[in-house]
Amino acid sequence: MITINNLTKKIDNNLILNNINLKIETGETKVIIGRSGVGKSVLLKHIVGIMKPDSGNIVINDKDITLLPEKELNKVRMEIGLVFQGGALFDSMNVEENVAFVLNEFMKLSRKVVKEKVADALAMVGLQGIEKMMPSQLSGGMRKRVSLARVLCMEPEIILYDEPTTGVDPITADAINNLIVELHDKLKVTSIVVTHDMSSAYKVADSIAMIYHGRVIAEGKPEDIKKTNHPVVKQFISGDARGPITENENLIFGHVR
Amino acid sequence: MLDTIKYSGNVIYRGISYVGELTTLFTKTVYLIFVPPFNVTRMFSQMGRVGPGSFFISALVAFFIGMIMALQMAYQMLELGAEIYIPNVVAVSLTRELAPVLTALIVAGRVGAGIAAELGSMKVTEQVEALEAFAVNPIKYLVVPRFIALVVMLPILTVFADLIGILGGFVICVFKLYISPSLYFTMVSRAVDLSDILTGLIKTIFFGAIIALVGCYQGLNVRSGAEGVGKATTMSVVVSFIMIIIIDCIFTTLFYFVFRM
Ligand SMILES: Nc1ncnc2c1ncn2[C@@H]1O[C@H](COP(=O)(O)OP(=O)(O)OP(=O)(O)O)[C@@H](O)[C@H]1O
Ligand SMILES: [Mg+2]
């Protein structure tokens, strides 16, 4: 279980996260939605402890990770896989070495086993035969999927997906949604999925939370979110350029002058 | 006037805090060298990049510096009829000063800048954060192998630079000044003490550490984009150069006044 309590973070004097409270039950898939720049990626980085909050804490399986010394924190990190928004593949390594990173770094496995695990993980994200390619030779969508494969390879209890379906074609996007659902159903993986893609959100979510101006303004089952009367949430999920979210924005936004 | 004081105060403050942060990085790096797991593959691959990779350019420079030194000396010494001392001057100034410092400057430009650029672009593409997310300490993974590689390889490169520089002097002395080859080497071996070579080499251990730490520090502290990486690269060279020269001066003074070497 992941519990986020009163999490607050300022970056360069901008208040990014303002008192966030969230609870993710073990085995649950929580989808987080919110506009670009609202701090979703920052939130995920706090959960793996690569960013430290100004106040508040994050408790993962009864351990407050904001207080753990590095060694203990790293033990927790071994159970969490973060799929970075931009992939964050190691560009000095080929695809195979990237996907096998955690295996090579921490486990003494034979080459053959590693190769098989890599091929399996790549197959799960719909890629094959690209083991020897370098990250710079891959398309954006491929990079994102290799990044997902790298996380699958470490078989974590918790997976944090940062926009797993953006930048991939609709068919691949649907396959990734299926993958998230199966990891949830079969392997009981606890997941947090950050996305803007509402069809993906409805498909994978046990519950959806929306962040707006640094706070969680709505949280509930997909059906409830769909039927919400909250004007801000309503505008976001229907994807309307006009509404309360944008009423104070520059009037030229989305128009030709 | 007040502005000048303020400005120089600011510069001094930034300089001191920079040295402070480098010291912190140094402490962490040295500590992590002794924390398992130990990965020698990464260390050797960095050594390969530093050592053999810089050998040609540092040897070339040393060879020409040896020749140039001999020629410059010849101009003076011939007037005094003292050209027989040219091998001494060439060998001593190479081993004590020129080979260590020039090799360090070359490596700072070649390797230090490369480290800053590499780590800088890893930083901006979130690869450093990815390491942390996968429970790997970036200092252990990135800084330690580079640090060891430079601290080990720079003295070795310098030994070669010593030898090749002396060979450069040999070319001029033998073919231009008609000193016999055996006399050249006799003069050199008489002039150069072990202490000359050692004072030169001890410095390069510190130069190597500085190059590695400054390159890594600049790279890991890039905040934004391609421009940031470019700036970090430039800064790593500038800062390394300044620190190498300052450390050289400190060591020379120390050796001269304290140890009488
Ligand atoms: N390393 C950083 N340095 C400075 N500011 C940052 C940094 N990381 C994030 N920010 C700021 O924090 C805010 C939130 O960024 P974040 O990447 O979390 O947004 P996001 O919700 O993930 O957006 P998107 O949907 O576009 O990915 C942004 O305003 C951004 O400028
Ligand atoms: Mg993001």
XYZ file of C-alpha atoms and ligand atoms in Angstrom:
550
model
C 0.000 0.000 0.000
C 1.158 3.509 -0.792
C -0.024 6.407 1.318
C 0.829 9.968 0.415
C 0.262 12.387 3.279
C 0.150 16.177 2.956
C 2.847 16.156 0.297
C 4.058 19.650 -0.539
C 6.822 20.589 -2.937
C 8.156 23.890 -4.183
C 10.544 24.047 -7.117
C 12.306 27.371 -7.710
C 9.689 29.098 -5.531
C 6.773 27.702 -7.530
C 4.389 25.678 -5.451
C 4.023 22.527 -7.557
C 2.387 20.114 -5.130
C 0.225 21.628 -2.435
C -0.839 19.222 0.258
C -1.478 16.092 -1.781
C -3.195 13.194 -0.033
C -3.641 9.887 -1.833
C -3.971 6.268 -0.861
C -3.230 3.409 -3.250
C -4.286 0.010 -1.946
C -2.155 -3.037 -2.643
C -3.129 -4.465 -6.014
C -5.031 -1.353 -6.991
C -4.527 0.616 -10.201
C -4.808 4.328 -9.540
C -4.971 6.651 -12.511
C -3.828 10.219 -12.023
C -5.055 12.819 -14.453
C -4.351 16.495 -14.671
C -3.174 19.110 -17.088
C 0.290 19.323 -18.450
C 2.682 20.912 -15.971
C 0.496 20.249 -12.943
C 3.162 18.100 -11.285
C 2.211 14.514 -12.095
C 5.745 13.479 -13.025
C 7.057 15.309 -9.975
C 4.646 13.293 -7.824
C 5.882 9.982 -9.279
C 9.488 11.018 -8.673
C 8.640 11.601 -5.030
C 7.243 8.091 -4.748
C 10.558 6.529 -5.785
C 12.420 8.989 -3.604
C 14.387 10.743 -6.339
C 12.769 13.999 -5.293
C 12.368 14.971 -1.658
C 9.253 16.772 -0.427
C 9.376 20.077 1.419
C 6.830 18.666 3.834
C 4.571 15.663 4.125
C 5.549 12.067 3.660
C 5.059 8.921 1.612
C 4.539 5.573 3.265
C 5.128 2.453 1.192
C 4.427 -0.886 2.858
C 4.612 0.744 6.299
C 7.921 2.469 5.614
C 8.119 6.242 5.434
C 10.421 6.531 2.449
C 11.124 10.203 3.033
C 12.968 9.255 6.232
C 14.770 6.116 5.102
C 18.558 6.123 4.784
C 19.794 5.394 1.294
C 20.434 1.711 1.842
C 16.929 1.058 3.122
C 15.430 3.282 0.482
C 17.166 1.281 -2.212
C 15.556 -1.902 -0.878
C 12.155 -0.299 -1.327
C 13.164 0.953 -4.773
C 13.903 -2.600 -5.870
C 10.184 -3.245 -5.572
C 9.123 -0.149 -7.507
C 9.446 0.288 -11.252
C 9.130 3.772 -12.704
C 8.476 4.059 -16.421
C 9.824 7.512 -17.171
C 7.785 9.835 -19.362
C 10.676 10.310 -21.768
C 11.952 6.738 -21.413
C 15.228 7.744 -19.728
C 17.008 4.857 -21.441
C 20.746 4.661 -20.852
C 22.031 5.829 -24.195
C 25.451 4.252 -23.858
C 23.844 0.807 -23.681
C 21.939 -1.149 -26.276
C 18.338 -2.229 -25.800
C 19.272 -5.564 -24.270
C 21.608 -4.009 -21.699
C 18.967 -1.412 -20.881
C 16.229 -3.950 -20.331
C 18.541 -6.214 -18.340
C 19.910 -3.318 -16.293
C 18.566 -4.375 -12.917
C 19.291 -8.069 -13.580
C 22.892 -7.306 -14.515
C 23.388 -4.886 -11.677
C 21.918 -6.880 -8.789
C 21.414 -10.487 -9.732
C 23.907 -13.116 -10.663
C 22.057 -14.778 -13.506
C 23.504 -16.730 -16.383
C 23.653 -14.994 -19.733
C 21.133 -17.362 -21.187
C 18.552 -16.630 -18.495
C 19.081 -12.891 -18.874
C 18.640 -13.135 -22.644
C 15.402 -15.053 -22.218
C 14.053 -12.607 -19.652
C 14.906 -9.679 -21.910
C 13.244 -11.289 -24.896
C 10.154 -12.038 -22.788
C 9.913 -8.496 -21.459
C 10.325 -7.055 -24.946
C 7.717 -9.431 -26.350
C 5.244 -8.236 -23.704
C 5.522 -4.712 -25.076
C 5.334 -5.898 -28.673
C 8.973 -5.607 -29.622
C 11.343 -8.241 -30.899
C 14.700 -8.530 -32.556
C 15.829 -5.059 -31.468
C 18.146 -6.221 -28.679
C 21.284 -4.915 -30.324
C 19.905 -1.522 -31.346
C 20.964 1.613 -29.503
C 18.321 3.898 -27.942
C 19.181 6.650 -30.438
C 18.065 4.351 -33.259
C 14.575 3.842 -31.815
C 11.411 5.821 -32.405
C 9.848 7.713 -29.488
C 7.155 5.089 -29.010
C 9.665 2.256 -29.147
C 11.803 3.970 -26.534
C 8.839 4.264 -24.220
C 8.072 0.580 -24.660
C 11.689 -0.443 -24.039
C 11.527 1.640 -20.888
C 8.419 -0.306 -19.881
C 10.172 -3.584 -20.684
C 13.090 -2.529 -18.480
C 10.678 -2.164 -15.581
C 8.846 -5.434 -16.335
C 12.176 -7.242 -16.318
C 12.727 -6.387 -12.654
C 9.299 -7.850 -11.743
C 8.378 -5.122 -9.258
C 5.420 -5.150 -6.871
C 4.626 -1.577 -7.755
C 4.741 -0.010 -11.215
C 4.504 3.720 -11.822
C 3.630 4.520 -15.411
C 4.257 8.073 -16.606
C 2.000 8.467 -19.632
C 2.526 4.948 -20.995
C 0.318 5.445 -24.039
C 1.315 8.888 -25.239
C 3.388 8.828 -28.381
C 2.406 5.317 -29.429
C -0.105 4.366 -32.098
C -3.696 3.524 -31.046
C -3.232 -0.223 -31.513
C -0.066 -0.317 -29.404
C -1.768 1.946 -26.883
C -4.582 -0.539 -26.511
C -2.120 -3.415 -26.119
C -0.328 -1.478 -23.377
C -3.663 -0.893 -21.654
C -4.304 -4.628 -21.807
C -0.857 -5.257 -20.376
C -1.540 -2.927 -17.445
C -4.839 -4.682 -16.812
C -3.244 -8.128 -16.947
C -0.420 -7.145 -14.621
C -3.158 -5.999 -12.266
C -5.356 -9.082 -12.632
C -2.770 -11.832 -12.830
C 0.256 -10.542 -10.948
C -1.589 -8.250 -8.507
C 0.792 -5.408 -9.293
C 0.036 -2.133 -7.542
C 0.041 0.596 -10.174
C -0.119 4.308 -10.562
C -0.826 5.402 -14.111
C -0.365 9.023 -15.076
C -2.179 9.771 -18.278
C -4.093 12.344 -20.305
C -5.729 9.665 -22.365
C -9.215 9.280 -20.882
C -10.101 6.112 -22.778
C -6.976 4.508 -21.365
C -7.835 5.863 -17.919
C -11.320 4.335 -17.946
C -9.963 1.050 -19.177
C -7.224 0.467 -16.612
C -8.367 2.352 -13.530
C -9.744 0.997 -10.290
C -9.952 4.602 -9.280
C -9.078 7.956 -10.781
C -7.692 11.040 -9.061
C -7.432 14.451 -10.640
C -4.756 16.955 -9.655
C -5.432 20.619 -10.200
C -3.369 23.537 -8.927
C -1.265 21.197 -6.820
C -4.186 19.522 -5.064
C -6.303 16.422 -5.529
C -9.652 17.923 -6.459
C -11.554 14.745 -7.268
C -11.145 11.067 -6.650
C -13.396 8.133 -7.376
C -14.295 5.119 -9.446
C -14.167 5.596 -13.227
C -17.990 5.519 -13.421
C -18.258 8.229 -10.794
C -15.670 10.412 -12.460
C -17.480 9.996 -15.769
C -20.719 11.231 -14.208
C -19.141 14.006 -12.165
C -20.721 17.414 -11.801
C -17.470 19.055 -10.776
C -17.060 21.688 -13.485
C -13.251 21.481 -13.599
C -13.178 17.694 -13.818
C -15.986 17.771 -16.344
C -14.090 20.130 -18.602
C -10.918 18.042 -18.351
C -12.458 14.645 -19.105
C -14.552 15.962 -21.956
C -11.495 17.772 -23.302
C -13.220 21.070 -23.869
C -11.037 24.097 -24.579
C -13.618 26.338 -22.918
C -14.589 26.089 -19.302
C -13.525 26.967 -15.767
C -9.960 25.669 -16.179
C -9.202 27.966 -19.057
C -11.348 30.973 -18.195
C -8.387 32.980 -16.953
C -6.080 31.929 -19.718
C -4.881 34.081 -22.540
C -7.804 34.532 -24.920
C -5.591 33.959 -27.937
C -4.723 30.413 -26.730
C -6.033 28.066 -29.405
C -6.842 30.791 -31.904
C -5.104 32.442 -34.784
C -4.557 36.100 -34.163
C 34.530 51.129 -5.601
C 31.885 49.579 -3.396
C 30.665 47.659 -6.419
C 34.119 46.304 -7.055
C 34.392 45.112 -3.472
C 30.938 43.587 -3.646
C 31.762 41.933 -6.928
C 35.057 40.479 -5.768
C 33.433 39.414 -2.521
C 30.845 37.561 -4.538
C 33.477 35.888 -6.686
C 35.465 34.795 -3.646
C 32.323 33.496 -1.961
C 31.364 31.496 -5.047
C 34.876 30.160 -5.351
C 34.894 28.979 -1.758
C 31.491 27.363 -1.942
C 32.517 25.669 -5.198
C 35.559 24.189 -3.500
C 33.300 23.160 -0.643
C 30.969 21.286 -2.958
C 33.879 19.632 -4.728
C 35.164 18.508 -1.345
C 31.770 17.002 -0.548
C 31.783 15.136 -3.857
C 35.348 14.022 -3.170
C 34.432 12.663 0.268
C 31.423 10.781 -1.076
C 33.457 9.376 -3.953
C 36.282 8.141 -1.764
C 33.800 6.627 0.678
C 31.921 4.855 -2.117
C 35.122 3.400 -3.569
C 35.202 1.102 -0.547
C 31.510 0.224 -0.472
C 30.625 -3.010 -2.278
C 29.620 -4.075 -4.892
C 32.821 -3.437 -6.792
C 32.551 -3.207 -10.524
C 35.913 -3.436 -12.238
C 34.490 -3.608 -15.771
C 33.309 -0.022 -15.646
C 36.591 1.073 -14.106
C 38.680 -0.604 -16.799
C 36.532 0.763 -19.578
C 37.042 4.274 -18.210
C 40.772 3.632 -17.855
C 40.845 2.599 -21.490
C 39.225 5.854 -22.459
C 41.574 7.971 -20.360
C 44.896 6.197 -20.867
C 45.354 4.803 -24.368
C 42.873 7.392 -25.628
C 45.042 10.293 -24.486
C 48.397 8.656 -25.077
C 48.955 9.828 -28.629
C 48.202 13.487 -28.071
C 50.101 13.727 -24.794
C 53.100 11.895 -26.287
C 53.073 14.157 -29.316
C 53.012 17.289 -27.186
C 55.725 15.962 -24.868
C 57.964 15.082 -27.812
C 57.687 18.532 -29.318
C 58.084 20.258 -25.968
C 61.299 18.283 -25.461
C 62.555 19.456 -28.847
C 61.464 23.035 -28.307
C 63.079 23.166 -24.875
C 66.373 21.923 -26.297
C 66.289 24.442 -29.123
C 65.408 27.352 -26.872
C 68.198 26.384 -24.511
C 70.640 25.963 -27.355
C 70.143 29.581 -28.308
C 71.290 30.670 -24.839
C 73.743 27.966 -23.978
C 75.736 28.074 -27.211
C 76.761 31.615 -26.379
C 78.123 30.424 -23.059
C 79.571 27.296 -24.607
C 77.519 25.332 -22.144
C 75.410 23.280 -24.509
C 76.483 20.172 -22.687
C 74.045 21.151 -19.911
C 71.081 21.230 -22.227
C 70.135 17.578 -21.502
C 70.086 18.377 -17.784
C 67.792 21.351 -18.143
C 65.473 19.557 -20.545
C 65.197 16.455 -18.388
C 64.745 18.213 -15.063
C 62.201 20.753 -16.234
C 60.265 18.042 -18.057
C 60.058 15.598 -15.186
C 59.452 18.151 -12.465
C 57.125 20.506 -14.219
C 56.330 20.426 -17.887
C 55.313 16.823 -18.436
C 52.982 16.643 -15.392
C 51.303 19.968 -16.023
C 50.994 19.723 -19.792
C 49.679 16.179 -19.603
C 47.151 17.251 -16.983
C 46.010 20.181 -19.115
C 45.665 17.968 -22.167
C 43.690 15.376 -20.243
C 41.516 18.083 -18.674
C 40.659 19.343 -22.141
C 40.163 15.950 -23.622
C 38.752 13.756 -20.856
C 37.428 16.258 -18.300
C 35.347 18.034 -20.917
C 34.123 14.688 -22.222
C 33.025 13.621 -18.748
C 31.152 16.883 -18.182
C 29.378 16.574 -21.523
C 28.507 12.928 -21.037
C 27.194 13.222 -17.495
C 25.495 16.508 -18.382
C 23.503 14.960 -21.173
C 22.666 11.990 -18.949
C 21.382 14.446 -16.391
C 19.130 16.355 -18.762
C 17.658 13.181 -20.252
C 16.802 11.895 -16.749
C 19.257 9.005 -16.972
C 20.848 10.012 -13.683
C 17.429 9.954 -12.038
C 16.762 6.601 -13.689
C 19.869 5.180 -12.023
C 18.577 6.315 -8.652
C 15.134 4.939 -9.377
C 16.761 1.560 -10.027
C 18.478 1.705 -6.634
C 21.879 2.575 -8.066
C 23.888 5.403 -6.546
C 24.900 7.720 -9.420
C 28.121 8.714 -7.672
C 29.106 5.104 -7.212
C 28.099 4.222 -10.761
C 29.347 7.256 -12.674
C 31.876 9.177 -10.589
C 33.863 6.410 -8.879
C 35.104 4.627 -12.049
C 36.051 7.933 -13.676
C 37.798 9.124 -10.556
C 39.874 5.965 -10.224
C 40.638 5.928 -13.939
C 42.019 9.462 -13.868
C 43.931 9.095 -10.616
C 45.619 5.956 -11.929
C 46.115 6.855 -15.566
C 47.369 10.425 -15.309
C 50.615 9.448 -13.516
C 51.146 6.681 -16.061
C 50.612 9.063 -18.963
C 53.037 11.437 -17.293
C 55.752 8.786 -17.021
C 55.454 8.258 -20.764
C 55.444 12.005 -21.347
C 58.676 12.256 -19.307
C 60.349 9.620 -21.436
C 59.090 10.864 -24.768
C 59.905 14.470 -23.921
C 63.473 13.462 -23.103
C 63.527 11.679 -26.445
C 62.457 14.925 -28.110
C 65.407 16.665 -26.482
C 67.612 13.817 -27.651
C 66.687 14.433 -31.284
C 67.818 18.051 -31.133
C 70.904 17.466 -28.981
C 72.174 14.594 -31.077
C 71.305 15.720 -34.591
C 71.582 19.454 -34.249
C 74.077 20.028 -31.467
C 76.157 16.917 -32.082
C 76.167 15.702 -28.508
C 76.827 11.981 -28.614
C 73.818 9.772 -27.792
C 75.545 8.071 -24.889
C 76.645 11.391 -23.453
C 73.071 12.671 -23.712
C 71.730 9.815 -21.647
C 74.579 10.007 -19.174
C 73.864 13.676 -18.628
C 70.139 13.026 -18.267
C 70.534 10.221 -15.785
C 72.994 12.226 -13.765
C 70.705 15.237 -13.670
C 67.411 13.558 -12.895
C 66.932 12.274 -9.364
C 64.199 9.952 -8.304
C 62.853 12.890 -6.302
C 62.436 14.926 -9.506
C 60.296 12.212 -11.021
C 58.349 11.630 -7.822
C 57.499 15.277 -7.192
C 56.189 15.364 -10.741
C 54.122 12.227 -10.332
C 52.671 13.033 -6.911
C 51.182 16.195 -8.369
C 49.502 14.316 -11.174
C 47.547 12.173 -8.726
C 45.949 15.376 -7.463
C 45.516 16.743 -10.972
C 43.736 13.535 -11.960
C 41.398 13.785 -8.988
C 40.636 17.422 -9.806
C 39.891 16.691 -13.463
C 37.536 13.843 -12.570
C 35.750 15.694 -9.782
C 35.327 18.943 -11.691
C 34.092 17.150 -14.829
C 31.634 15.032 -12.865
C 30.476 17.922 -10.711
C 29.807 20.153 -13.708
C 28.035 17.359 -15.553
C 25.844 16.273 -12.651
C 24.818 19.851 -11.942
C 23.565 20.704 -15.403
C 20.057 21.988 -14.993
C 18.753 22.687 -18.445
C 19.169 21.455 -21.959
C 21.847 21.559 -24.595
C 23.018 25.014 -23.593
C 23.545 23.834 -20.031
C 25.613 20.901 -21.251
C 27.732 23.234 -23.376
C 28.311 25.567 -20.456
C 29.211 22.688 -18.156
C 31.758 21.450 -20.662
C 33.394 24.850 -20.987
C 33.323 25.419 -17.248
C 34.886 22.034 -16.528
C 37.892 22.935 -18.682
C 38.246 26.453 -17.292
C 37.917 25.382 -13.671
C 40.229 22.383 -14.086
C 42.899 24.565 -15.720
C 42.746 27.120 -12.924
C 42.814 24.511 -10.189
C 45.644 22.568 -11.807
C 47.786 25.675 -11.999
C 46.975 26.690 -8.434
C 47.684 23.223 -7.063
C 50.879 23.089 -9.071
C 51.996 26.355 -7.535
C 51.152 25.164 -4.034
C 53.020 21.906 -4.521
C 56.055 23.529 -6.039
C 56.265 25.948 -3.131
C 55.765 23.147 -0.662
C 58.390 20.921 -2.231
C 60.820 23.755 -2.511
C 60.544 25.382 0.888
C 59.386 22.561 3.109
C 60.837 19.387 1.696
C 63.782 21.010 -0.089
C 63.137 18.792 -3.069
N 13.800 19.578 -12.467
C 12.961 20.601 -12.492
N 13.432 21.850 -12.351
C 12.602 22.908 -12.365
N 11.279 22.815 -12.514
C 10.736 21.601 -12.665
C 11.559 20.427 -12.656
N 10.752 19.366 -12.813
C 9.498 19.858 -12.919
N 9.485 21.196 -12.825
C 8.297 22.048 -12.866
O 7.290 21.407 -12.142
C 6.047 21.518 -12.796
C 5.424 20.160 -12.947
O 6.187 19.392 -13.833
P 5.780 17.920 -14.209
O 6.812 17.421 -15.128
O 5.529 17.138 -12.985
O 4.423 18.120 -14.987
P 3.449 17.004 -15.525
O 2.193 17.129 -14.756
O 4.121 15.694 -15.509
O 3.204 17.503 -17.002
P 3.110 16.648 -18.344
O 1.745 16.106 -18.386
O 3.332 17.662 -19.413
O 4.162 15.616 -18.277
C 6.305 22.219 -14.104
O 5.832 23.532 -13.978
C 7.790 22.222 -14.265
O 8.208 23.435 -14.801
Mg 4.920 14.498 -16.843
